[in-house]
Short mmCIF file of C-alpha atoms (C1' of nucleotides) in Angstrom, two decimals:
data_model
loop_
_atom_site.label_atom_id
_atom_site.label_comp_id
_atom_site.label_asym_id
_atom_site.label_seq_id
_atom_site.Cartn_x
_atom_site.Cartn_y
_atom_site.Cartn_z
CA MET A 541 -7.98 4.30 -12.04
CA ASP A 542 -6.48 1.56 -9.98
CA ARG A 543 -4.52 3.37 -7.30
CA PRO A 544 -0.92 1.20 -6.60
CA GLY A 545 -2.71 -0.22 -3.05
CA ILE A 546 -0.52 -1.09 -0.05
CA PRO A 547 1.98 -4.25 -0.64
CA ARG A 548 0.08 -7.72 0.75
CA PRO A 549 3.15 -7.87 3.55
CA SER A 550 2.73 -4.39 4.45
CA LEU A 551 -0.83 -4.69 4.30
CA GLY A 552 -0.93 -7.38 6.88
CA ARG A 553 1.28 -5.72 9.26
CA LEU A 554 -1.12 -2.57 9.40
CA PRO A 555 -3.33 -4.03 12.11
CA LEU A 556 -0.33 -5.11 14.43
CA TYR A 557 1.04 -0.95 14.63
CA TYR A 558 -2.97 -0.07 15.64
CA ARG A 559 -3.25 -2.71 18.27
CA PHE A 560 0.06 -0.96 19.11
CA LEU A 561 -1.16 2.49 19.09
CA VAL A 562 -4.37 1.70 20.64
CA GLN A 563 -2.58 0.14 23.58
CA ALA A 564 0.00 3.18 23.89
CA GLY A 565 -2.62 5.31 23.85
CA GLU A 566 -4.54 3.27 26.93
CA ALA A 567 -1.08 4.03 28.56
CA GLY A 568 -1.31 7.47 28.28
CA ARG A 569 1.40 8.10 25.50
CA ALA A 570 0.92 11.21 23.08
CA VAL A 571 4.43 10.24 20.49
CA VAL A 572 5.82 7.32 19.38
CA SER A 573 8.24 6.63 17.13
CA SER A 574 9.88 3.91 14.51
CA ASP A 575 12.25 2.38 17.15
CA GLU A 576 9.92 2.17 19.69
CA MET A 577 7.06 0.44 17.66
CA GLY A 578 9.75 -1.89 16.24
CA GLN A 579 11.54 -2.87 20.15
CA ALA A 580 7.69 -3.62 20.60
CA LEU A 581 6.48 -5.97 17.45
CA GLY A 582 10.02 -7.50 16.47
CA LEU A 583 10.22 -5.38 13.70
CA PRO A 584 12.87 -3.04 11.75
CA ALA A 585 11.99 0.52 12.23
CA ALA A 586 12.94 0.75 8.74
CA GLN A 587 10.48 -1.37 7.57
CA ILE A 588 7.88 0.27 9.64
CA ARG A 589 8.24 3.60 8.52
CA LYS A 590 7.97 2.47 5.00
CA ASP A 591 4.80 0.25 5.18
CA LEU A 592 3.41 3.63 6.99
CA SER A 593 4.68 5.68 4.24
CA TYR A 594 2.23 3.77 2.00
CA LEU A 595 -1.10 5.95 3.76
CA ARG A 596 -0.70 9.67 3.98
CA GLU A 597 2.10 11.68 5.63
CA LEU A 598 1.41 10.73 9.18
CA GLY A 599 5.09 11.46 11.48
CA ARG A 600 6.80 14.70 12.03
CA ARG A 601 9.98 14.64 11.34
CA GLY A 602 12.76 14.55 14.28
CA VAL A 603 9.68 14.03 16.54
CA GLY A 604 7.95 10.53 15.58
CA TYR A 605 3.92 9.83 15.06
CA ASP A 606 1.23 11.31 17.27
CA VAL A 607 -0.73 8.64 18.62
CA GLY A 608 -3.51 9.84 18.05
CA VAL A 609 -3.13 10.92 14.28
CA LEU A 610 -1.85 7.46 13.43
CA LEU A 611 -4.56 5.65 14.90
CA ASP A 612 -6.52 7.81 12.26
CA GLY A 613 -4.44 7.52 9.43
CA LEU A 614 -4.39 3.69 10.22
CA ARG A 615 -8.50 3.38 10.78
CA GLU A 616 -8.74 5.15 7.10
CA ALA A 617 -6.60 3.17 5.60
CA LEU A 618 -8.29 0.14 6.57
CA GLY A 619 -11.43 1.34 5.83
CA LEU A 620 -12.35 0.62 10.27
CA GLY A 621 -13.94 4.09 10.33
CA HIS A 622 -17.43 2.69 11.38
CA GLN A 623 -18.22 -0.43 13.67
CA LYS A 624 -17.81 -3.22 11.42
CA GLY A 625 -20.20 -6.60 11.44
CA ALA A 626 -19.39 -9.82 10.30
CA ILE A 627 -20.92 -13.30 9.84
CA VAL A 628 -19.56 -16.65 10.79
CA VAL A 629 -21.30 -19.33 9.02
CA GLY A 630 -20.64 -22.59 10.81
CA ALA A 631 -21.44 -23.04 14.31
CA GLY A 632 -19.27 -25.60 15.40
CA HIS A 633 -16.57 -25.00 17.74
CA LEU A 634 -14.70 -23.25 15.82
CA GLY A 635 -17.49 -20.91 14.67
CA GLN A 636 -17.88 -21.25 18.19
CA ALA A 637 -15.00 -19.65 19.37
CA LEU A 638 -14.60 -16.88 16.64
CA ALA A 639 -17.88 -15.61 18.30
CA SER A 640 -16.73 -15.24 21.95
CA TYR A 641 -13.53 -14.53 20.84
CA ALA A 642 -12.78 -10.64 22.41
CA GLY A 643 -9.70 -9.75 20.37
CA PHE A 644 -12.24 -8.51 17.67
CA SER A 645 -13.56 -5.42 19.46
CA VAL A 646 -9.86 -3.67 19.18
CA TYR A 647 -10.58 -2.99 15.22
CA GLY A 648 -14.12 -2.13 16.27
CA MET A 649 -15.01 -5.62 14.85
CA ARG A 650 -18.37 -7.71 15.70
CA ILE A 651 -19.06 -10.63 14.35
CA VAL A 652 -23.09 -10.42 14.75
CA ALA A 653 -24.15 -13.79 13.91
CA LEU A 654 -23.52 -17.80 13.37
CA PHE A 655 -25.17 -19.76 10.81
CA ASP A 656 -25.60 -23.58 10.54
CA ASP A 657 -27.87 -25.91 9.20
CA ASP A 658 -27.56 -28.46 12.20
CA PRO A 659 -31.21 -28.05 13.94
CA ALA A 660 -29.24 -28.95 16.92
CA LYS A 661 -27.49 -25.47 16.77
CA ILE A 662 -30.62 -23.50 15.58
CA GLY A 663 -31.61 -21.23 17.85
CA MET A 664 -28.69 -21.69 20.15
CA TRP A 665 -27.39 -18.41 21.35
CA VAL A 666 -23.08 -18.45 21.41
CA ALA A 667 -21.57 -15.41 23.48
CA GLY A 668 -24.29 -13.18 22.95
CA ARG A 669 -24.87 -14.17 18.61
CA PRO A 670 -28.08 -15.91 17.54
CA VAL A 671 -27.37 -18.93 15.67
CA LEU A 672 -29.15 -18.79 12.50
CA PRO A 673 -30.40 -21.13 9.77
CA MET A 674 -28.73 -20.69 6.41
CA HIS A 675 -31.54 -19.53 4.68
CA LEU A 676 -31.48 -16.41 6.99
CA MET A 677 -28.43 -15.27 5.99
CA PRO A 678 -28.93 -13.53 2.20
CA ALA A 679 -31.71 -11.34 4.17
CA THR A 680 -29.31 -10.78 7.65
CA VAL A 681 -26.29 -9.73 5.44
CA LEU A 682 -28.66 -7.65 3.31
CA ARG A 683 -30.66 -5.89 6.41
CA LEU A 684 -27.04 -5.19 8.21
CA GLY A 685 -24.95 -4.16 5.40
CA ILE A 686 -22.40 -7.12 6.31
CA GLN A 687 -19.69 -7.03 3.72
CA LEU A 688 -17.14 -9.09 5.84
CA GLY A 689 -17.49 -13.42 6.01
CA ILE A 690 -15.63 -16.21 7.88
CA ILE A 691 -16.22 -20.00 6.83
CA ALA A 692 -15.31 -22.07 9.54
CA VAL A 693 -17.51 -25.50 7.62
CA PRO A 694 -16.22 -28.89 7.03
CA ALA A 695 -14.13 -28.88 3.32
CA TRP A 696 -16.71 -30.56 1.71
CA ALA A 697 -19.24 -27.64 2.59
CA ALA A 698 -16.45 -25.14 2.15
CA GLN A 699 -17.36 -23.86 -1.80
CA ALA A 700 -20.98 -23.95 -1.18
CA VAL A 701 -21.02 -21.04 1.74
CA ALA A 702 -18.85 -19.40 -0.52
CA ASP A 703 -21.04 -19.25 -3.17
CA ALA A 704 -24.07 -18.26 -1.06
CA MET A 705 -20.86 -15.94 0.45
CA VAL A 706 -21.23 -14.03 -2.70
CA ALA A 707 -24.36 -13.90 -3.64
CA ALA A 708 -25.35 -12.53 -0.64
CA GLY A 709 -23.10 -9.72 -1.21
CA ILE A 710 -20.64 -10.48 1.34
CA MET A 711 -17.15 -8.63 -0.31
CA ALA A 712 -14.81 -10.18 1.94
CA ILE A 713 -14.61 -13.96 2.97
CA LEU A 714 -11.67 -15.15 5.10
CA ASN A 715 -11.94 -19.21 4.88
CA LEU A 716 -11.16 -21.59 8.02
CA ALA A 717 -11.76 -25.19 6.02
CA PRO A 718 -9.36 -26.85 4.99
CA ALA A 719 -10.08 -26.68 1.12
CA ARG A 720 -8.99 -23.95 -1.35
CA LEU A 721 -11.63 -22.24 -3.07
CA SER A 722 -12.84 -19.83 -6.06
CA ALA A 723 -14.68 -17.07 -5.57
CA SER A 724 -16.39 -14.31 -8.49
CA GLN A 725 -13.65 -11.33 -9.31
CA GLY A 726 -15.06 -8.79 -7.35
CA VAL A 727 -14.76 -10.84 -4.27
CA TRP A 728 -11.60 -10.77 -1.75
CA LEU A 729 -11.34 -14.59 -0.43
CA GLU A 730 -8.20 -15.37 1.58
CA HIS A 731 -7.20 -19.02 3.37
CA GLU A 732 -6.00 -19.84 6.60
CA ASP A 733 -5.28 -23.10 7.47
CA LEU A 734 -4.63 -23.98 10.48
CA ALA A 735 -3.54 -27.94 10.16
CA SER A 736 -1.69 -26.54 7.10
CA ARG A 737 0.30 -23.92 9.18
CA LEU A 738 1.25 -26.53 12.02
CA ALA A 739 2.46 -29.01 9.60
CA ALA A 740 4.66 -26.68 8.09
CA LEU A 741 6.16 -26.14 11.68
CA ALA A 742 7.07 -30.01 12.10
CA TYR A 743 9.63 -29.28 9.45
CA HIS A 744 11.29 -26.95 11.46
CA VAL A 745 11.34 -29.32 14.47
CA ARG A 746 13.07 -32.07 12.11
CA ARG A 747 15.47 -29.44 10.61
CA ARG A 748 16.35 -28.48 14.62
CA ALA A 749 16.97 -31.98 15.53
CA GLU A 750 19.25 -33.02 12.53
CA THR A 751 21.08 -29.46 13.86
CA GLU A 752 21.94 -31.15 16.94
CA GLY A 753 21.74 -35.00 16.17
CA MET B 1477 26.75 -26.98 7.98
CA ASP B 1478 23.56 -24.68 7.85
CA ARG B 1479 21.87 -26.75 4.43
CA PRO B 1480 20.04 -24.42 2.68
CA GLY B 1481 16.63 -24.43 4.11
CA ILE B 1482 12.92 -24.56 2.11
CA PRO B 1483 11.90 -20.57 1.67
CA ARG B 1484 9.25 -19.91 3.86
CA PRO B 1485 6.83 -19.02 1.43
CA SER B 1486 7.23 -22.64 -0.80
CA LEU B 1487 7.35 -24.21 2.91
CA GLY B 1488 3.99 -23.24 3.71
CA ARG B 1489 2.72 -24.74 0.02
CA LEU B 1490 3.58 -28.03 0.81
CA PRO B 1491 1.26 -29.21 3.59
CA LEU B 1492 -0.93 -28.47 0.54
CA TYR B 1493 0.13 -30.63 -1.79
CA TYR B 1494 0.62 -32.83 0.72
CA ARG B 1495 -3.02 -33.14 1.49
CA PHE B 1496 -4.13 -32.99 -2.54
CA LEU B 1497 -1.70 -36.36 -3.14
CA VAL B 1498 -3.66 -37.90 -0.05
CA GLN B 1499 -7.21 -36.99 -1.98
CA ALA B 1500 -6.12 -37.91 -5.28
CA GLY B 1501 -4.58 -41.10 -3.96
CA GLU B 1502 -7.82 -41.99 -2.34
CA ALA B 1503 -9.49 -41.67 -5.60
CA GLY B 1504 -7.44 -44.15 -7.00
CA ARG B 1505 -4.89 -41.72 -8.93
CA ALA B 1506 -1.50 -43.25 -9.47
CA VAL B 1507 0.39 -39.90 -10.89
CA VAL B 1508 -0.05 -36.83 -11.34
CA SER B 1509 0.90 -33.40 -13.09
CA SER B 1510 2.15 -30.16 -11.57
CA ASP B 1511 -0.77 -29.10 -13.78
CA GLU B 1512 -3.14 -30.71 -12.44
CA MET B 1513 -2.58 -30.17 -9.10
CA GLY B 1514 -2.12 -26.37 -10.30
CA GLN B 1515 -5.58 -26.21 -11.05
CA ALA B 1516 -6.84 -28.09 -8.54
CA LEU B 1517 -5.07 -25.72 -5.86
CA GLY B 1518 -5.13 -22.56 -7.90
CA LEU B 1519 -1.54 -22.05 -8.26
CA PRO B 1520 0.92 -21.39 -11.42
CA ALA B 1521 2.41 -25.19 -12.24
CA ALA B 1522 5.91 -23.45 -12.41
CA GLN B 1523 5.14 -22.57 -8.76
CA ILE B 1524 4.98 -25.84 -7.50
CA ARG B 1525 7.31 -27.30 -9.61
CA LYS B 1526 10.10 -25.36 -8.41
CA ASP B 1527 8.83 -25.78 -5.15
CA LEU B 1528 9.22 -29.66 -5.13
CA SER B 1529 12.45 -29.23 -6.72
CA TYR B 1530 14.02 -28.01 -2.93
CA LEU B 1531 12.91 -31.93 -1.93
CA ARG B 1532 15.00 -34.56 -4.13
CA GLU B 1533 14.06 -35.36 -7.50
CA LEU B 1534 10.66 -36.72 -7.26
CA GLY B 1535 8.90 -36.76 -10.80
CA ARG B 1536 10.10 -38.18 -13.60
CA ARG B 1537 10.52 -36.23 -16.86
CA GLY B 1538 7.78 -36.66 -19.08
CA VAL B 1539 5.15 -38.54 -17.26
CA GLY B 1540 4.29 -36.68 -13.94
CA TYR B 1541 4.82 -37.51 -10.15
CA ASP B 1542 4.64 -40.76 -9.00
CA VAL B 1543 1.54 -40.47 -6.01
CA GLY B 1544 3.02 -42.78 -3.56
CA VAL B 1545 6.78 -41.35 -4.06
CA LEU B 1546 5.55 -37.84 -3.70
CA LEU B 1547 3.70 -38.50 -1.10
CA ASP B 1548 6.47 -40.22 0.73
CA GLY B 1549 9.14 -37.35 -0.65
CA LEU B 1550 6.81 -34.59 1.21
CA ARG B 1551 6.09 -37.08 4.58
CA GLU B 1552 10.49 -36.86 4.66
CA ALA B 1553 10.68 -33.39 4.00
CA LEU B 1554 8.03 -31.64 6.66
CA GLY B 1555 9.19 -34.27 9.27
CA LEU B 1556 5.47 -36.41 9.17
CA GLY B 1557 7.37 -39.60 9.17
CA HIS B 1558 5.74 -40.84 12.91
CA GLN B 1559 2.49 -39.97 14.12
CA LYS B 1560 3.36 -36.39 15.78
CA GLY B 1561 1.88 -34.81 19.07
CA ALA B 1562 0.95 -31.37 19.97
CA ILE B 1563 -0.41 -30.23 23.19
CA VAL B 1564 -2.58 -26.79 23.20
CA VAL B 1565 -2.33 -24.46 26.12
CA GLY B 1566 -5.32 -23.09 26.94
CA ALA B 1567 -8.87 -24.78 26.98
CA GLY B 1568 -11.64 -21.77 26.17
CA HIS B 1569 -12.92 -21.94 23.23
CA LEU B 1570 -10.46 -22.24 20.30
CA GLY B 1571 -8.71 -24.49 22.76
CA GLN B 1572 -11.53 -26.72 22.38
CA ALA B 1573 -12.27 -25.96 18.92
CA LEU B 1574 -8.86 -27.10 17.86
CA ALA B 1575 -8.75 -30.25 20.08
CA SER B 1576 -11.93 -31.25 18.14
CA TYR B 1577 -10.64 -30.04 15.03
CA ALA B 1578 -10.12 -33.11 12.67
CA GLY B 1579 -8.07 -31.44 10.45
CA PHE B 1580 -5.15 -32.32 11.84
CA SER B 1581 -5.09 -35.85 10.98
CA VAL B 1582 -4.33 -36.13 7.43
CA TYR B 1583 -0.85 -34.92 8.24
CA GLY B 1584 -0.59 -37.63 10.88
CA MET B 1585 -0.59 -35.17 13.52
CA ARG B 1586 -2.90 -34.87 16.99
CA ILE B 1587 -3.48 -32.79 19.47
CA VAL B 1588 -2.96 -35.04 23.26
CA ALA B 1589 -3.95 -32.71 25.58
CA LEU B 1590 -5.20 -29.61 26.79
CA PHE B 1591 -3.88 -27.19 29.61
CA ASP B 1592 -5.16 -24.60 31.45
CA ASP B 1593 -5.22 -22.90 34.61
CA ASP B 1594 -8.97 -22.84 35.41
CA PRO B 1595 -10.15 -25.01 38.05
CA ALA B 1596 -13.78 -25.72 36.18
CA LYS B 1597 -12.21 -26.19 33.43
CA ILE B 1598 -8.90 -29.12 34.80
CA GLY B 1599 -10.97 -31.91 34.74
CA MET B 1600 -13.01 -31.45 31.78
CA TRP B 1601 -12.45 -34.32 28.19
CA VAL B 1602 -12.38 -32.45 25.04
CA ALA B 1603 -12.81 -34.63 22.20
CA GLY B 1604 -11.25 -37.62 23.97
CA ARG B 1605 -8.56 -34.98 25.39
CA PRO B 1606 -7.94 -34.50 28.74
CA VAL B 1607 -7.73 -31.09 30.45
CA LEU B 1608 -4.53 -30.62 32.44
CA PRO B 1609 -3.40 -28.59 35.23
CA MET B 1610 -0.82 -26.48 33.82
CA HIS B 1611 1.54 -27.60 36.27
CA LEU B 1612 1.36 -31.32 34.67
CA MET B 1613 2.67 -29.62 31.41
CA PRO B 1614 6.52 -29.93 31.73
CA ALA B 1615 6.54 -33.38 32.51
CA THR B 1616 4.04 -34.51 29.92
CA VAL B 1617 6.01 -32.75 27.19
CA LEU B 1618 8.74 -35.20 28.09
CA ARG B 1619 6.77 -38.31 29.11
CA LEU B 1620 5.08 -38.47 25.32
CA GLY B 1621 7.89 -36.85 23.70
CA ILE B 1622 6.03 -33.43 22.19
CA GLN B 1623 7.54 -31.11 20.38
CA LEU B 1624 4.59 -29.05 18.88
CA GLY B 1625 2.87 -26.86 21.10
CA ILE B 1626 -0.29 -24.50 20.33
CA ILE B 1627 -0.98 -21.40 22.71
CA ALA B 1628 -4.43 -20.27 22.69
CA VAL B 1629 -4.55 -18.28 26.20
CA PRO B 1630 -5.45 -14.56 26.39
CA ALA B 1631 -2.63 -11.68 25.88
CA TRP B 1632 -1.73 -11.13 28.86
CA ALA B 1633 -0.85 -14.49 30.08
CA ALA B 1634 0.75 -15.31 26.37
CA GLN B 1635 4.23 -15.10 26.77
CA ALA B 1636 3.89 -16.65 30.27
CA VAL B 1637 3.12 -19.83 28.27
CA ALA B 1638 5.70 -19.50 25.77
CA ASP B 1639 8.60 -19.33 28.23
CA ALA B 1640 7.02 -22.73 30.05
CA MET B 1641 7.11 -24.52 27.02
CA VAL B 1642 10.16 -23.14 25.87
CA ALA B 1643 11.24 -24.83 29.34
CA ALA B 1644 9.33 -28.06 28.70
CA GLY B 1645 11.80 -28.26 25.74
CA ILE B 1646 8.88 -27.77 23.12
CA MET B 1647 10.97 -27.02 19.33
CA ALA B 1648 7.99 -25.18 17.26
CA ILE B 1649 5.18 -22.98 18.99
CA LEU B 1650 2.29 -21.71 16.82
CA ASN B 1651 1.00 -19.13 18.67
CA LEU B 1652 -2.62 -17.99 18.19
CA ALA B 1653 -3.14 -14.84 21.10
CA PRO B 1654 -3.33 -11.54 19.93
CA ALA B 1655 0.27 -10.59 20.66
CA ARG B 1656 3.58 -10.96 19.77
CA LEU B 1657 6.13 -13.30 21.65
CA SER B 1658 9.60 -14.42 21.84
CA ALA B 1659 11.50 -17.13 22.24
CA SER B 1660 14.69 -18.42 22.83
CA GLN B 1661 17.06 -18.99 19.44
CA GLY B 1662 16.41 -22.73 19.24
CA VAL B 1663 12.55 -22.53 19.07
CA TRP B 1664 10.46 -21.92 16.32
CA LEU B 1665 7.63 -19.27 17.02
CA GLU B 1666 4.97 -18.35 14.50
CA HIS B 1667 2.44 -15.91 14.81
CA GLU B 1668 -1.41 -16.16 13.74
CA ASP B 1669 -3.54 -13.32 14.19
CA LEU B 1670 -7.30 -14.10 13.14
CA ALA B 1671 -8.41 -10.66 14.46
CA SER B 1672 -6.02 -8.79 13.02
CA ARG B 1673 -6.16 -11.15 9.45
CA LEU B 1674 -10.22 -9.94 9.96
CA ALA B 1675 -8.81 -6.41 10.46
CA ALA B 1676 -6.95 -6.19 7.32
CA LEU B 1677 -9.25 -7.86 4.85
CA ALA B 1678 -11.51 -5.10 5.48
CA TYR B 1679 -8.74 -3.16 3.76
CA HIS B 1680 -10.20 -4.33 0.80
CA VAL B 1681 -13.27 -4.09 1.54
CA ARG B 1682 -13.27 -0.69 1.36
CA ARG B 1683 -11.22 -0.22 -1.59
CA ARG B 1684 -13.88 -2.43 -3.40
CA ALA B 1685 -16.50 0.39 -2.52
CA GLU B 1686 -14.73 2.81 -3.50
CA THR B 1687 -13.83 1.54 -7.39
CA GLU B 1688 -17.72 1.18 -7.46
CA GLY B 1689 -18.38 4.53 -5.94
"C1'" DT C 636 9.65 -40.29 -33.83
"C1'" DA C 637 6.25 -37.36 -31.78
"C1'" DG C 638 4.49 -35.54 -27.32
"C1'" DA C 639 3.92 -34.80 -22.70
"C1'" DT C 640 6.09 -33.41 -18.53
"C1'" DT C 641 10.28 -32.20 -15.51
"C1'" DG C 642 13.88 -30.06 -13.20
"C1'" DT C 643 17.25 -26.05 -13.60
"C1'" DT C 644 18.32 -21.65 -15.30
"C1'" DA C 645 17.72 -17.13 -16.24
"C1'" DA C 646 14.31 -13.08 -16.09
"C1'" DT C 647 11.33 -10.62 -13.91
"C1'" DC C 648 9.09 -8.78 -9.93
"C1'" DG C 649 8.23 -7.00 -5.57
"C1'" DA C 650 9.48 -6.34 -0.48
"C1'" DT C 651 13.28 -6.01 2.55
"C1'" DT C 652 16.86 -3.01 4.17
"C1'" DA C 653 20.04 1.11 4.53
"C1'" DA C 654 21.57 5.59 3.74
"C1'" DC C 655 20.68 10.00 4.56
"C1'" DA C 656 18.40 14.34 3.40
"C1'" DA C 657 14.64 16.81 5.13
"C1'" DT C 658 12.49 18.59 8.92
"C1'" DC C 659 11.12 19.34 13.75
"C1'" DT D 92 23.04 25.07 17.13
"C1'" DA D 93 23.26 20.03 17.87
"C1'" DG D 94 20.76 15.89 18.25
"C1'" DA D 95 16.66 12.86 16.88
"C1'" DT D 96 13.21 11.59 13.71
"C1'" DT D 97 11.05 10.77 9.34
"C1'" DG D 98 10.02 9.81 4.42
"C1'" DT D 99 11.84 8.49 0.40
"C1'" DT D 100 15.54 6.67 -2.54
"C1'" DA D 101 18.93 3.34 -3.76
"C1'" DA D 102 21.13 -1.01 -3.20
"C1'" DT D 103 20.11 -5.64 -1.92
"C1'" DC D 104 17.71 -10.31 -1.22
"C1'" DG D 105 14.53 -13.40 -2.59
"C1'" DA D 106 11.06 -15.33 -4.99
"C1'" DT D 107 7.64 -15.45 -8.62
"C1'" DT D 108 7.37 -17.05 -13.43
"C1'" DA D 109 8.83 -17.92 -18.08
"C1'" DA D 110 11.75 -20.43 -20.85
"C1'" DC D 111 13.48 -24.42 -22.39
"C1'" DA D 112 17.01 -28.71 -22.58
"C1'" DA D 113 16.87 -33.95 -20.73
"C1'" DT D 114 14.28 -37.05 -20.56
"C1'" DC D 115 10.66 -40.50 -20.74
#
DNA sequence: TAGATTGTTAATCGATTAACAATC
DNA sequence: TAGATTGTTAATCGATTAACAATC
């Protein structure tokens, strides 16, 4: 029963629409058009309509999108219905930055705990979140029903952490360590490699310099 | 004279190849095949050959890729020839995490300074990098010939920071603030929005849960 | 020569864009 | 009715994959 699912690039844009709508709602807007969203986000209006068409029919022809209706639709599509918890493994600078990061709350997401094996870090509190020893991770995940995990450890430790997360029942993982990991079939795994992003950026610098020279 | 340029998805993978080759070289390997790289990185060998074909002809039919030759080719393509400096604006947790992050050095990249306007942060040293007041940013960029900037400030401040970077002569910007920014024509601007990445991940969790239910 | 592996061409797949009928 | 704007279809564009001749 494999429903087609939302294409990856579209899915990546839905959270942007969501955040825009939250802000529009706070600003008192009741209705917005794909054109207006496109202007604000720097995307073609046709692309936004196409993306939203993968959800239910949420707009009104001739009128636009009701902010509340579209927010509900996006919440439903993304599975942000209830407050969602996430854990971070690795309580170094990056892990601490994530725990302190306010940006997750718009989406009703919250880092609930950090895990690390460094005795110097265990017992710390970061932005109100405890740093716990790794061996408590499975029980915490189980007890709190956590489904999302973020890996913020060095590359050499990352695969072991991913394995532990999978064993603990985590359903989706965002890996920030500079290593390509694997996870069993049913678990969704994505990589974000900031150093590689920066290295790719250097290409455009060189390219630009050439055009001028 | 617009040379075609490397397609975006391919470009994003080149740094992965580069890092793999650095490690292969350290392990004493002299030659690697696209098949071996594919195995290690979880990518199809055909895709790797295609990506590398956008550079010069760097492999040897029937033999494989010489590690040193391919490293040189990638360095040349990505513009990693000389040590490259980058600045970070925003010396909060995320900015400090970036300054402390060891992963940039494989690519010969280095965060040289942080900038912030918080008097409590100015004067600090983070992993050997000074935190300087914003007004020193343009002179620093000019003096050190910096071309890359990373934005790690709150969303409300991000556009002003981008404008300041552009004015200072930065050529490419990686924006980590949860806001869509604009920059003038000649400047390359990319967005990485970790909260949105996590929100998109939640979709797969819900999807998985449905399949089982 | 036989086996291995690249670089490239062609086929396939999927996403973006444009256009417009449906609807308010 | 005239003007606005969606949702969808079709056209275009671009990336991935497969296949294989060229080469070692």
